[in-house]
Short mmCIF file of C-alpha atoms and ligand atoms in Angstrom, two decimals:
data_model
loop_
_atom_site.label_atom_id
_atom_site.label_comp_id
_atom_site.label_asym_id
_atom_site.label_seq_id
_atom_site.Cartn_x
_atom_site.Cartn_y
_atom_site.Cartn_z
CA MET R 196 26.07 -39.30 10.45
CA LYS R 197 28.62 -38.01 7.96
CA LYS R 198 27.85 -34.44 6.82
CA VAL R 199 29.08 -33.06 3.50
CA ILE R 200 28.95 -29.43 2.44
CA THR R 201 29.49 -27.88 -0.99
CA TYR R 202 29.04 -24.40 -2.47
CA GLY R 203 28.28 -22.81 -5.81
CA THR R 204 26.27 -20.31 -7.79
CA TYR R 205 24.33 -23.00 -9.72
CA ASP R 206 23.26 -20.56 -12.40
CA LEU R 207 21.32 -22.18 -15.29
CA LEU R 208 21.59 -25.53 -13.50
CA HIS R 209 23.29 -28.06 -15.78
CA GLN R 210 24.48 -31.68 -15.86
CA GLY R 211 27.88 -30.70 -14.43
CA HIS R 212 26.14 -29.37 -11.31
CA ILE R 213 23.97 -32.48 -10.99
CA ASN R 214 26.99 -34.81 -11.32
CA LEU R 215 28.86 -32.79 -8.73
CA LEU R 216 25.94 -32.88 -6.29
CA ARG R 217 25.55 -36.65 -6.79
CA ARG R 218 29.24 -37.25 -6.15
CA ALA R 219 29.17 -35.01 -3.08
CA LYS R 220 26.13 -36.80 -1.71
CA GLU R 221 27.86 -40.18 -2.17
CA LEU R 222 30.66 -39.03 0.15
CA GLY R 223 28.38 -39.05 3.20
CA ASP R 224 24.85 -39.27 4.58
CA TYR R 225 23.70 -35.67 4.62
CA LEU R 226 24.40 -33.03 1.96
CA ILE R 227 24.31 -29.28 2.65
CA VAL R 228 24.57 -26.93 -0.33
CA GLY R 229 25.52 -23.27 0.02
CA VAL R 230 24.03 -21.23 -2.81
CA THR R 231 25.60 -17.80 -3.29
CA ASN R 232 23.42 -14.79 -2.62
CA ASP R 233 22.92 -12.34 -5.50
CA ASN R 234 24.70 -9.56 -3.62
CA PHE R 235 27.63 -11.83 -2.80
CA ASP R 236 28.01 -12.73 -6.48
CA ARG R 237 27.89 -9.08 -7.48
CA GLU R 238 30.54 -8.26 -4.88
CA ARG R 239 32.73 -11.01 -6.34
CA GLY R 240 32.35 -9.35 -9.74
CA LYS R 241 29.89 -11.97 -11.06
CA LEU R 242 27.48 -9.46 -12.57
CA ASN R 243 26.09 -11.66 -15.31
CA VAL R 244 24.39 -14.43 -13.33
CA ARG R 245 21.06 -15.14 -15.04
CA ASN R 246 18.92 -16.78 -12.35
CA ASN R 247 18.27 -14.98 -9.11
CA VAL R 248 18.98 -16.68 -5.80
CA ILE R 249 15.42 -17.98 -5.38
CA GLU R 250 15.43 -19.55 -8.85
CA ARG R 251 18.86 -21.09 -8.23
CA ILE R 252 17.78 -22.52 -4.86
CA ASP R 253 14.64 -24.00 -6.45
CA ALA R 254 16.74 -25.62 -9.17
CA VAL R 255 19.18 -27.14 -6.66
CA ARG R 256 16.29 -28.41 -4.53
CA ALA R 257 14.61 -29.94 -7.60
CA THR R 258 17.61 -32.24 -8.13
CA GLY R 259 16.37 -34.22 -5.10
CA LEU R 260 19.99 -34.79 -4.06
CA VAL R 261 20.19 -32.19 -1.33
CA ASP R 262 19.20 -32.42 2.35
CA GLN R 263 19.67 -28.77 3.29
CA ILE R 264 20.20 -25.54 1.37
CA ILE R 265 21.82 -22.48 2.92
CA ILE R 266 22.70 -19.11 1.43
CA GLU R 267 26.32 -18.01 1.13
CA ASP R 268 26.41 -14.35 1.97
CA TYR R 269 29.95 -13.32 2.81
CA ALA R 270 33.62 -14.15 2.35
CA GLY R 271 34.86 -16.36 5.17
CA GLN R 272 31.45 -17.93 5.74
CA LYS R 273 32.66 -21.44 4.85
CA ILE R 274 34.62 -21.81 8.12
CA ASP R 275 31.63 -20.54 10.11
CA ASP R 276 29.31 -23.01 8.35
CA ILE R 277 31.62 -25.99 8.80
CA LEU R 278 31.77 -25.32 12.55
CA LYS R 279 28.10 -24.43 12.87
CA TYR R 280 26.78 -27.50 11.02
CA ASP R 281 29.47 -29.82 12.34
CA VAL R 282 30.55 -30.74 8.82
CA ASP R 283 32.85 -33.71 8.12
CA ILE R 284 33.66 -33.15 4.46
CA PHE R 285 33.94 -30.04 2.32
CA ALA R 286 33.54 -31.03 -1.36
CA ILE R 287 34.04 -28.87 -4.43
CA GLY R 288 34.78 -29.33 -8.16
CA SER R 289 38.36 -29.93 -9.27
CA ASP R 290 38.49 -26.53 -10.98
CA TRP R 291 39.15 -25.25 -7.44
CA LEU R 292 42.02 -27.67 -6.80
CA GLY R 293 44.17 -26.41 -3.91
CA LYS R 294 42.12 -23.26 -3.36
CA PHE R 295 40.33 -24.63 -0.31
CA ASP R 296 43.19 -26.51 1.35
CA TYR R 297 43.00 -24.01 4.22
CA LEU R 298 39.73 -25.70 5.28
CA ASN R 299 41.67 -28.92 6.10
CA GLU R 300 42.13 -27.43 9.55
CA PHE R 301 38.37 -27.75 10.12
CA CYS R 302 37.28 -30.82 8.12
CA GLN R 303 38.32 -33.11 5.27
CA VAL R 304 38.58 -31.36 1.90
CA VAL R 305 37.70 -33.36 -1.23
CA TYR R 306 38.09 -32.10 -4.80
CA LEU R 307 35.65 -33.95 -7.03
CA PRO R 308 36.16 -34.49 -10.77
CA ARG R 309 34.54 -31.77 -12.81
CA THR R 310 32.30 -32.69 -15.73
CA GLU R 311 34.06 -31.74 -18.95
CA GLY R 312 32.53 -29.53 -21.60
CA ILE R 313 29.85 -27.71 -19.69
CA SER R 314 29.63 -24.66 -17.42
CA SER R 315 27.23 -21.85 -16.61
CA THR R 316 29.57 -19.47 -18.40
CA MET R 317 29.30 -21.58 -21.54
CA LEU R 318 25.51 -21.75 -21.35
CA ARG R 319 25.29 -18.01 -20.81
CA ALA R 320 27.55 -17.46 -23.81
CA GLU R 321 25.49 -19.81 -26.00
CA SER R 322 22.29 -18.03 -25.24
CA ASP R 323 24.12 -14.75 -25.25
CA MET R 324 21.95 -11.88 -25.98
CA THR R 325 23.24 -8.38 -26.17
CA VAL R 326 20.74 -5.69 -25.42
CA ASN R 327 21.39 -2.79 -27.77
CA ILE R 328 20.62 0.35 -25.86
CA GLY R 329 19.95 3.81 -27.24
CA VAL R 330 20.62 6.71 -24.88
CA ALA R 331 18.28 9.69 -25.11
CA GLY R 332 19.54 12.91 -23.55
CA CYS R 333 23.28 13.40 -23.16
CA GLY R 334 23.46 15.33 -19.90
CA ARG R 335 25.35 14.63 -16.68
CA ILE R 336 23.70 11.33 -15.87
CA ALA R 337 23.97 9.88 -19.39
CA ARG R 338 27.70 10.65 -19.39
CA ARG R 339 28.04 8.44 -16.32
CA PHE R 340 25.67 5.79 -17.64
CA ILE R 341 27.60 5.00 -20.82
CA PRO R 342 30.93 4.01 -19.16
CA GLU R 343 28.97 2.08 -16.53
CA SER R 344 27.15 0.07 -19.21
CA LYS R 345 30.55 -1.29 -20.34
CA VAL R 346 30.93 -3.36 -17.16
CA VAL R 347 27.60 -5.11 -17.72
CA THR R 348 28.25 -7.97 -20.13
CA ALA R 349 24.89 -8.08 -21.88
CA ALA R 350 24.52 -4.31 -22.31
CA SER R 351 25.81 -2.34 -25.26
CA VAL R 352 25.13 1.32 -25.97
CA GLN R 353 24.67 1.51 -29.73
CA ALA R 354 23.48 5.03 -30.34
CA VAL R 355 22.90 8.35 -28.62
CA TYR R 356 20.51 11.20 -29.19
CA ASP R 357 20.34 14.71 -27.83
CA GLN R 358 18.27 17.62 -29.08
CA ASN R 359 21.59 19.44 -29.25
CA ALA R 360 23.46 17.48 -31.94
CA GLU R 361 26.79 19.00 -30.87
CA VAL R 362 26.43 17.60 -27.35
CA ALA R 363 25.44 14.19 -28.75
CA ARG R 364 28.51 14.20 -31.02
CA GLU R 365 30.82 15.06 -28.14
CA VAL R 366 29.42 12.24 -25.96
CA ALA R 367 29.48 9.75 -28.84
CA GLU R 368 33.10 10.57 -29.69
CA LYS R 369 34.24 10.43 -26.09
CA ASN R 370 32.71 6.98 -25.63
CA GLY R 371 33.51 5.45 -29.01
CA ILE R 372 29.85 5.26 -30.09
CA GLU R 373 29.48 5.43 -33.84
CA THR R 374 25.81 6.19 -34.25
CA MET R 375 24.08 9.45 -33.47
CA ALA R 376 20.35 9.51 -34.05
CA GLU R 377 18.83 12.61 -35.60
CA SER R 378 15.61 12.30 -33.66
CA PHE R 379 14.24 10.42 -30.68
CA GLU R 380 12.07 8.39 -33.05
CA GLN R 381 15.11 7.38 -35.06
CA LEU R 382 16.94 6.34 -31.88
CA VAL R 383 14.02 4.12 -30.88
CA GLU R 384 13.99 2.60 -34.34
CA MET R 385 17.68 1.68 -34.07
CA CYS R 386 17.71 -0.07 -30.67
CA ASP R 387 16.17 -2.89 -28.61
CA ALA R 388 15.97 -0.75 -25.52
CA VAL R 389 16.09 2.93 -24.63
CA TYR R 390 17.59 4.68 -21.64
CA ILE R 391 15.73 7.95 -21.18
CA ALA R 392 17.86 10.57 -19.49
CA THR R 393 16.15 13.66 -20.82
CA PRO R 394 14.57 16.37 -18.59
CA HIS R 395 11.63 15.24 -16.43
CA LEU R 396 8.88 16.61 -18.64
CA CYS R 397 10.00 14.47 -21.59
CA HIS R 398 9.89 11.20 -19.64
CA TYR R 399 6.22 10.35 -20.02
CA HIS R 400 5.92 11.07 -23.75
CA GLN R 401 9.22 9.49 -24.72
CA THR R 402 8.63 6.39 -22.59
CA LYS R 403 5.16 6.01 -24.05
CA TYR R 404 6.44 6.32 -27.59
CA ALA R 405 9.25 3.81 -27.08
CA LEU R 406 6.91 1.29 -25.40
CA GLN R 407 4.41 1.68 -28.23
CA GLN R 408 7.18 0.72 -30.62
CA GLY R 409 7.81 -2.42 -28.55
CA ARG R 410 11.07 -1.23 -26.99
CA HIS R 411 12.21 -1.92 -23.43
CA VAL R 412 12.64 1.27 -21.43
CA LEU R 413 14.85 2.27 -18.55
CA CYS R 414 13.67 5.75 -17.64
CA GLU R 415 15.46 8.11 -15.28
CA THR R 416 13.67 8.95 -12.09
CA PRO R 417 11.05 10.43 -11.76
CA LEU R 418 9.37 8.28 -14.39
CA ALA R 419 6.29 10.49 -14.30
CA LEU R 420 4.95 13.37 -12.24
CA ASN R 421 1.46 11.96 -12.34
CA GLY R 422 0.24 8.64 -10.95
CA ASP R 423 -2.25 7.97 -13.75
CA GLN R 424 0.46 8.48 -16.34
CA ALA R 425 2.79 6.08 -14.52
CA GLU R 426 0.00 3.51 -14.32
CA GLU R 427 -0.72 3.91 -18.02
CA LEU R 428 2.96 3.38 -18.87
CA TYR R 429 3.25 0.15 -16.86
CA ALA R 430 0.00 -1.14 -18.39
CA LEU R 431 1.36 -0.36 -21.84
CA ALA R 432 4.64 -2.18 -21.08
CA GLU R 433 2.62 -5.19 -19.92
CA GLN R 434 0.48 -5.12 -23.05
CA LYS R 435 3.51 -4.89 -25.30
CA GLY R 436 5.40 -7.57 -23.37
CA VAL R 437 8.40 -5.35 -22.71
CA VAL R 438 10.32 -4.24 -19.63
CA LEU R 439 9.82 -0.82 -18.08
CA LEU R 440 12.06 0.11 -15.15
CA GLU R 441 12.47 3.38 -13.31
CA ALA R 442 16.17 4.18 -12.98
CA ASN R 443 16.28 4.96 -9.28
CA LYS R 444 19.88 3.88 -8.73
CA THR R 445 19.52 3.26 -4.98
CA ALA R 446 16.75 0.73 -5.58
CA TYR R 447 19.17 -1.63 -7.32
CA CYS R 448 22.24 -1.18 -5.14
CA PRO R 449 23.50 -4.15 -3.05
CA ALA R 450 23.74 -2.51 0.38
CA PHE R 451 20.31 -0.92 0.16
CA ASN R 452 18.72 -4.18 -0.91
CA HIS R 453 20.29 -6.11 1.91
CA LEU R 454 19.14 -3.45 4.38
CA ILE R 455 15.57 -3.86 3.13
CA THR R 456 15.68 -7.66 3.45
CA LEU R 457 17.19 -7.48 6.96
CA VAL R 458 14.58 -5.01 8.15
CA LYS R 459 11.78 -7.00 6.51
CA SER R 460 13.09 -10.10 8.29
CA GLY R 461 12.30 -8.37 11.60
CA LEU R 462 15.85 -7.68 12.80
CA ILE R 463 14.80 -4.34 14.33
CA GLY R 464 11.24 -5.43 15.13
CA ASP R 465 8.23 -3.60 13.69
CA VAL R 466 9.08 -0.48 11.75
CA VAL R 467 7.37 2.55 13.29
CA GLY R 468 9.26 5.43 11.74
CA ILE R 469 11.55 6.29 8.83
CA ASP R 470 13.52 9.50 8.33
CA ALA R 471 15.43 10.09 5.14
CA SER R 472 17.07 13.18 3.69
CA VAL R 473 18.86 14.18 0.52
CA SER R 474 20.27 17.64 -0.13
CA LYS R 475 22.60 19.36 -2.56
CA LEU R 476 24.23 22.71 -2.11
CA TRP R 477 25.26 23.59 -5.61
CA SER R 478 25.51 27.03 -7.08
CA GLU R 479 22.51 28.42 -8.96
CA GLU R 480 24.56 28.36 -12.20
CA GLU R 481 25.05 24.62 -11.86
CA LEU R 482 21.40 24.02 -11.11
CA VAL R 483 19.84 25.72 -14.11
CA ARG R 484 17.53 22.90 -15.16
CA GLU R 485 17.05 21.63 -11.63
CA LEU R 486 15.64 25.00 -10.53
CA ASP R 487 13.77 25.87 -13.71
CA PRO R 488 9.99 26.01 -13.13
CA GLU R 489 9.41 25.42 -16.87
CA GLN R 490 11.28 22.11 -16.62
CA ALA R 491 9.60 20.79 -13.46
CA GLY R 492 12.53 21.89 -11.32
CA GLY R 493 12.68 21.82 -7.54
CA SER R 494 13.87 19.52 -4.81
CA LEU R 495 10.86 17.22 -4.69
CA TYR R 496 10.68 16.45 -8.41
CA GLU R 497 14.45 16.29 -8.66
CA MET R 498 15.27 14.05 -5.71
CA GLY R 499 12.02 13.04 -4.02
CA SER R 500 12.02 9.49 -5.31
CA TYR R 501 15.16 8.72 -3.27
CA PRO R 502 13.74 9.20 0.26
CA LEU R 503 10.37 7.87 -0.91
CA LEU R 504 12.09 4.62 -1.85
CA PRO R 505 12.90 3.23 1.65
CA ILE R 506 9.60 4.58 2.98
CA ILE R 507 7.49 2.88 0.31
CA LYS R 508 9.57 -0.32 0.30
CA LEU R 509 9.30 -0.76 4.06
CA LEU R 510 5.92 0.75 4.89
CA GLY R 511 4.11 0.04 1.63
CA THR R 512 2.10 1.98 -0.91
CA ASP R 513 -1.04 2.46 1.22
CA HIS R 514 -0.21 5.57 3.19
CA ARG R 515 -3.09 7.39 4.86
CA ASN R 516 -1.92 10.85 3.88
CA ILE R 517 1.10 12.94 3.13
CA ASN R 518 1.68 16.58 4.07
CA ILE R 519 4.38 18.56 2.34
CA TYR R 520 5.96 21.77 3.69
CA SER R 521 8.12 23.72 1.26
CA ARG R 522 10.22 26.86 1.01
CA MET R 523 9.77 28.18 -2.53
CA ASN R 524 12.21 30.50 -4.33
CA GLU R 525 11.18 33.61 -6.24
CA ASN R 526 10.34 31.45 -9.29
CA GLY R 527 7.93 29.27 -7.37
CA VAL R 528 10.26 26.27 -7.21
CA ASP R 529 10.80 24.39 -3.93
CA VAL R 530 14.37 24.69 -2.71
CA TYR R 531 13.47 22.81 0.45
CA SER R 532 10.65 20.37 1.07
CA ARG R 533 9.79 18.36 4.13
CA GLY R 534 7.18 15.65 3.87
CA ILE R 535 5.36 13.74 6.59
CA MET R 536 3.83 10.51 5.38
CA LEU R 537 1.36 8.82 7.68
CA TYR R 538 0.59 5.09 7.76
CA ASP R 539 -1.77 3.11 9.98
CA ASN R 540 0.99 1.99 12.33
CA ALA R 541 3.92 4.16 11.38
CA VAL R 542 4.99 7.61 10.31
CA SER R 543 7.85 8.70 8.08
CA SER R 544 9.40 11.97 7.14
CA PHE R 545 11.80 13.23 4.55
CA GLN R 546 13.75 16.38 3.85
CA LEU R 547 14.93 17.50 0.44
CA GLY R 548 17.14 20.47 -0.30
CA LEU R 549 18.43 22.03 -3.50
CA GLY R 550 20.27 25.01 -2.17
CA VAL R 551 19.56 24.01 1.43
CA LYS R 552 21.87 21.59 3.21
CA THR R 553 20.95 19.04 5.84
CA GLU R 554 22.35 15.77 7.19
CA GLY R 555 21.78 13.16 4.50
CA ASN R 556 21.25 10.02 6.48
CA LEU R 557 18.54 7.37 6.69
CA ILE R 558 17.15 6.10 9.98
CA VAL R 559 14.62 3.29 10.23
CA SER R 560 13.21 3.06 13.76
CA GLY R 561 11.79 -0.23 15.00
CA THR R 562 10.35 -1.72 18.17
CA GLN R 563 13.59 -3.65 18.85
CA GLY R 564 16.28 -1.42 17.37
CA TYR R 565 17.06 0.89 14.49
CA ALA R 566 18.93 0.93 11.22
CA TYR R 567 21.37 3.76 10.69
CA VAL R 568 22.69 4.51 7.22
CA PRO R 569 25.13 7.44 7.20
CA SER R 570 25.20 10.12 4.54
CA PRO R 571 25.16 9.64 1.58
CA TRP R 572 22.76 6.78 2.34
CA TRP R 573 21.44 6.67 -1.25
CA LYS R 574 24.78 5.32 -2.44
CA THR R 575 25.92 3.54 0.63
CA ASP R 576 28.42 0.74 1.11
CA TYR R 577 27.83 0.59 4.84
CA PHE R 578 25.09 0.60 7.47
CA GLU R 579 24.51 -0.42 11.05
CA LEU R 580 21.77 -2.11 12.98
CA ARG R 581 21.77 -0.66 16.51
CA TYR R 582 20.13 -1.88 19.69
CA GLU R 583 19.59 -0.82 23.30
CA ASP R 584 22.30 -3.31 24.22
CA GLN R 585 25.18 -1.90 22.18
CA ASN R 586 26.97 -5.25 22.26
CA LYS R 587 24.36 -6.47 19.80
CA ASN R 588 25.05 -3.67 17.29
CA LYS R 589 26.14 -4.93 13.92
CA LYS R 590 27.93 -3.19 11.06
CA TYR R 591 27.45 -4.27 7.45
CA PHE R 592 29.91 -3.43 4.65
CA TYR R 593 29.45 -3.78 0.89
CA LYS R 594 31.09 -2.93 -2.35
CA TRP R 595 29.89 0.21 -4.07
CA ASP R 596 31.37 1.06 -7.44
CA GLU R 597 31.00 4.72 -8.26
CA PRO R 598 28.83 6.10 -9.75
CA GLY R 599 26.70 3.03 -9.03
CA LEU R 600 24.61 2.92 -12.21
CA ARG R 601 25.86 -0.57 -13.13
CA TYR R 602 23.39 -2.16 -10.71
CA GLU R 603 20.32 -0.70 -12.41
CA ILE R 604 21.73 -1.51 -15.86
CA GLN R 605 22.43 -5.08 -14.74
CA GLU R 606 18.89 -5.47 -13.41
CA PHE R 607 17.41 -3.96 -16.58
CA VAL R 608 19.25 -6.29 -18.97
CA SER R 609 18.73 -9.23 -16.64
CA CYS R 610 14.95 -8.64 -16.78
CA ILE R 611 15.10 -8.51 -20.58
CA VAL R 612 17.37 -11.53 -21.07
CA ASN R 613 15.47 -13.68 -18.56
CA ASN R 614 12.00 -12.60 -19.68
CA ARG R 615 11.18 -11.09 -16.31
CA ARG R 616 8.71 -8.25 -16.75
CA TYR R 617 9.24 -6.70 -13.33
CA SER R 618 11.97 -6.15 -10.83
CA SER R 619 11.19 -6.75 -7.18
CA ARG R 620 13.73 -4.04 -6.43
CA LEU R 621 11.34 -1.36 -7.63
CA THR R 622 7.95 -2.70 -8.58
CA PRO R 623 5.44 -0.93 -10.84
CA LYS R 624 3.20 -0.43 -7.80
CA GLU R 625 5.99 1.29 -5.86
CA SER R 626 6.98 3.42 -8.81
CA ILE R 627 3.34 4.45 -9.41
CA CYS R 628 3.03 5.36 -5.73
CA MET R 629 6.01 7.72 -6.07
CA ALA R 630 4.41 9.35 -9.12
CA ARG R 631 1.22 9.87 -7.07
CA VAL R 632 3.20 11.73 -4.42
CA MET R 633 4.70 13.95 -7.14
CA GLN R 634 1.21 14.51 -8.51
CA GLN R 635 -0.18 15.51 -5.12
CA PHE R 636 2.66 18.00 -4.76
CA GLY R 637 2.00 19.37 -8.26
CA GLU R 638 -1.66 19.85 -7.36
CA ARG R 639 -0.60 21.53 -4.10
CA LYS R 640 -2.80 19.23 -2.02
CA ASN R 641 -1.94 19.01 1.69
CA PHE R 642 0.71 21.55 0.85
CA TYR R 643 2.02 24.26 3.16
CA GLN R 644 4.31 26.98 1.94
CA LEU R 645 6.92 28.24 4.42
N1 CTP K 94 30.96 -27.99 -11.54
C1 CTP K 94 31.31 -29.25 -12.07
N2 CTP K 94 31.32 -29.46 -13.41
C2 CTP K 94 31.01 -28.47 -14.26
C3 CTP K 94 30.64 -27.18 -13.77
C4 CTP K 94 30.63 -26.98 -12.40
O1 CTP K 94 31.61 -30.16 -11.31
N3 CTP K 94 31.07 -28.70 -15.55
C5 CTP K 94 30.98 -27.77 -10.11
C6 CTP K 94 31.92 -26.68 -9.64
O2 CTP K 94 33.24 -27.15 -9.55
C7 CTP K 94 31.31 -26.35 -8.27
C8 CTP K 94 29.82 -26.54 -8.49
O3 CTP K 94 29.69 -27.32 -9.69
O4 CTP K 94 31.75 -27.29 -7.31
C9 CTP K 94 29.09 -25.23 -8.66
O5 CTP K 94 29.82 -24.47 -9.60
P1 CTP K 94 29.35 -23.12 -10.29
O6 CTP K 94 30.45 -22.14 -10.18
O7 CTP K 94 28.02 -22.75 -9.83
O8 CTP K 94 29.20 -23.64 -11.82
P2 CTP K 94 29.97 -23.27 -13.15
O9 CTP K 94 29.25 -23.92 -14.28
O10 CTP K 94 31.44 -23.59 -13.02
O11 CTP K 94 29.72 -21.69 -13.19
P3 CTP K 94 30.58 -20.52 -13.88
O12 CTP K 94 30.77 -20.94 -15.31
O13 CTP K 94 29.72 -19.29 -13.71
O14 CTP K 94 31.88 -20.43 -13.11
#
């Protein structure tokens, strides 16, 4: 049996792809197609792919031309696949002429004629939609967000707003943005989508207003400090047919997502424990808002959604209880919080410090091994799966582009452009669960002061 293998992204599957697959199939008896994984595409700088890997696999399968579909995950995989599947012919479109000659050492390389006049890039351009984003709140995070939005093709920051017009002007000038809104309402009026980067206590009201006006919203984390409010906001987004995402940057980052899929695939067995920490040791002058009781300051509100993310993603939203132990400062704001979250078959803990420093790593303990993500795990480009037999340990490396906001922006615009209401990377249910934890803390339930 003659085996043929070919690779591609197969975004917005078109006639060129179908012709290529037909020609590849005709070269032998059995056709294997490697479809690039989303993370792999992002690493290669392909940030604008419209269909996710599942949709692209379904489309390739639906052609009826393919005998086996595999996922292409890493550079260098082609040689591994050719040897593993005992491939006779590697086929690829003529746009790659010469680029894969190095595979001649392992099998025959055939460049097939490319269909003229069509490509995924062309189709994306034809249906090109630019999401005009208005940025509300011009603090530290918004100043990072705006340059990051420039690397995401379909995103364009059109206008900014800050209650301090001087700050808004400075940010607008620095980033070449011509429009400054005079009010939040005016900003919403001007844009298709709003990025809310104002202090925590504004999030609920501003998100609600923007959703009511039919705008898509990307809201900084924490979306809400109350579970019912978060639930109400997602219901409103659903009713209005718009996208609401919580901007928890770790949730959208490539390494973190791959870690979650590997652990969910059982590579370390059943998860029985998770420990995650985040801490910052900044001076009190730098942490004015973050430590202000009037602005919902404190380590849990400020950073709690980061350690809650791996816990909720891996253990779910149905925890039995959560106890929180905090050291409060003289203003009644937690500078250190430790939480213990109990599940039916697992337990997790987290530590948060604002003015207290601790090791900021993430450890997921399983019945067959554990995942170790070194500090700062929330923006990692590297993690390890470790086992009793150290020879089985595996290290995983990824690309992380500082400050890492491009991944959430990409997911946000991709949801809008592709009419996807939710992101599996941080679902409404998971986001609501985080808000319920914040609420429990606010109500001082199961709370112990140190
Ligand atoms: N292909 C083809 N004819 C086209 C477009 C693609 O034969 N008009 C082939 C490519 O050469 C490759 C396979 O289809 O072997 C998958 O290519 P892919 O990169 O997914 O498709 P493109 O349309 O080229 O995507 P993009 O525009 O994003 O590069």
